[in-house]
Amino acid sequence: MDTEHTGVESQALDAYSRVVTGVATSLLPSVAALSVRTSRGQGAGSAVTFTDDGFLLTNAHVVAGATSGTADFADGTETRFDMVGADPLSDLAVVRVHHPGAPAAPLGNADDLKIGQLVVAVGNPMGLAGSVTAGVVSGLGRSLPARDGRRVRIIDNVIQTDAALNPGNSGGALADSTGTVVGINTAVAGYGLGLAVPINATTRAIVGDLVANGRVRRAWLGVAGVPAPLPPALAERLGQKLGLRVVEVVPGSPAGNAGIYLGDILITAGGQPTTTVQALQRLMLGPAIGADLPITLLRKNALVDVVTVPAEMN
């Protein structure tokens, strides 16, 4: 046996164990097991405390149809919670416990994650409170469709991990090696495949809306598009290979009123490249409602500037 090689492996495993146990120690007090009762029956999931005054972050599907429920913490504390707000189109929800006391978990930025990076999932699978699994980030930039009635939105930049996520893990924390929460576990897509809604600037804005207003206000342009290549000369000049070709404009919509037509290729919106539908979606949150949104588009090989005023989505 190669004792030197064995020693290196042992040191690596010891380091791995120290990271996982450190994350578990710091996060377990902040993660609660949720029990909810709705007209469809009982449900369960997890939630993460993110403020010192008792606000918890979970999945919208965990608390769908509920107005209150019970939260159980790792130290044995059991308390009622009330719904603050839910946003099915991001699969995020905020609840507030009656007797706060759990420490707030730090929220990070999933945009800094790298494939292969160690992550730790803390949640409540199958009713087993305080369960911890570990793995790596196995994919980034994944997309996950979310539905609210007839409205469908793509949750972009979803985190894929091989950390075991079982029923009840939904709403729990996905953390990096420092114990910073970078995602909220949201689904089990198949054996060995777990997904988490990322914590980033977009989701922080959504959570802020839920805390402040109990709902998320979204803007609406009334345009649908698909990615399309820009002419090579223009692409080289702009440093952007793709735009968004308009395939539908709703009559009387903000896009229609601004003079956007079928076949136009959107290049930028609000100064940001519009290479995907998700790039445009990211701009359609509360602050965009009623505000001027300049758009540069390509029409018959000519660049055209228009100004839209997104309306509130009902």
Phi, psi and omega in degrees: 000139179278097186294327179295316180296318179298321180295321178296316179299318180298319179296320179295317179295321178297318179295318178300313181297321180296321179296310184296316180293326177295316178296316180300316181298320183282328187263331184307318179295342184266348185257132181245152170267124181261138172238127182232151175232126179231181179296342179268359180120197182267151176217168181212156178187202182230166177206155184240125176290127181234001171224158181284348181257024165095017174273134181237145179255134179213190176269145177297324183288339178292321185250015182302127178084359182257150172250342179200178179178199183237138176244129178245127181257164186297335181276006179096353179292132175237130182212157176284153171231155174243149175290135173259312179181155179223149179228092182302333183284351170240357185056039176239147177213156177237132173236164179226128182277154182287327183235083181294155179176340179289143179291149178283131175280139178289137177260134184251212183224107182294343180295344180269357182291155177230148177298134182096351181289142179291134174225154182233130179257130179236125183194208189225059184290133176053034177080006181266095185296144174073035179272142183232131172229159182224155178189207179231163171287114183258353177193148177228159179076013176291161178239145182225119179288138176233145186231141172226095187067236180270353180274135178236135178227148178264120172281114185262164180059032177297141181272130174254132181222154175264005172297132185298122177239114183249167178310130184103342176286339182303131183094350180279178186268139165248118188239155174274186187291347178267358183085013177271131182284121181248353180198160174246115184301132188233339185197156170248108185274346181165173183302126178077011183229115177239150181234150179219138174289127184287149168268114178207191185299321181294311182289330175297322177294321178296314179297319178300319177296318180297318180294317185282322190237350182078001179203169179250121175276130180238147178268163185219131177257328182082034180225143175237144183211169176228147179302141180215143180289143174275155175306140186308316182295318179291320179299319179292320181292322183271343186069033183216121186274331187238154168228191182240108182283129182284122179246351177203136172231122180286126179303135179077005180279167176305322179293317179295318180294333181277351179090036173264133187237160174305137179093341174300151175245113178288130181254312177222154173222124183061028180082000181255139178301137177249079182266344180219164175298322181297325179298323178286321179301321183300335181275348189267052174250177189317311183300340181281343185294123177077003181257148177296132177235099179289138180231133172254131183223162178254124180225116179051049176067015176238141176279132182232135176254130175229162177238121176257160175231093182303141177259166180283135177284128179270000000 
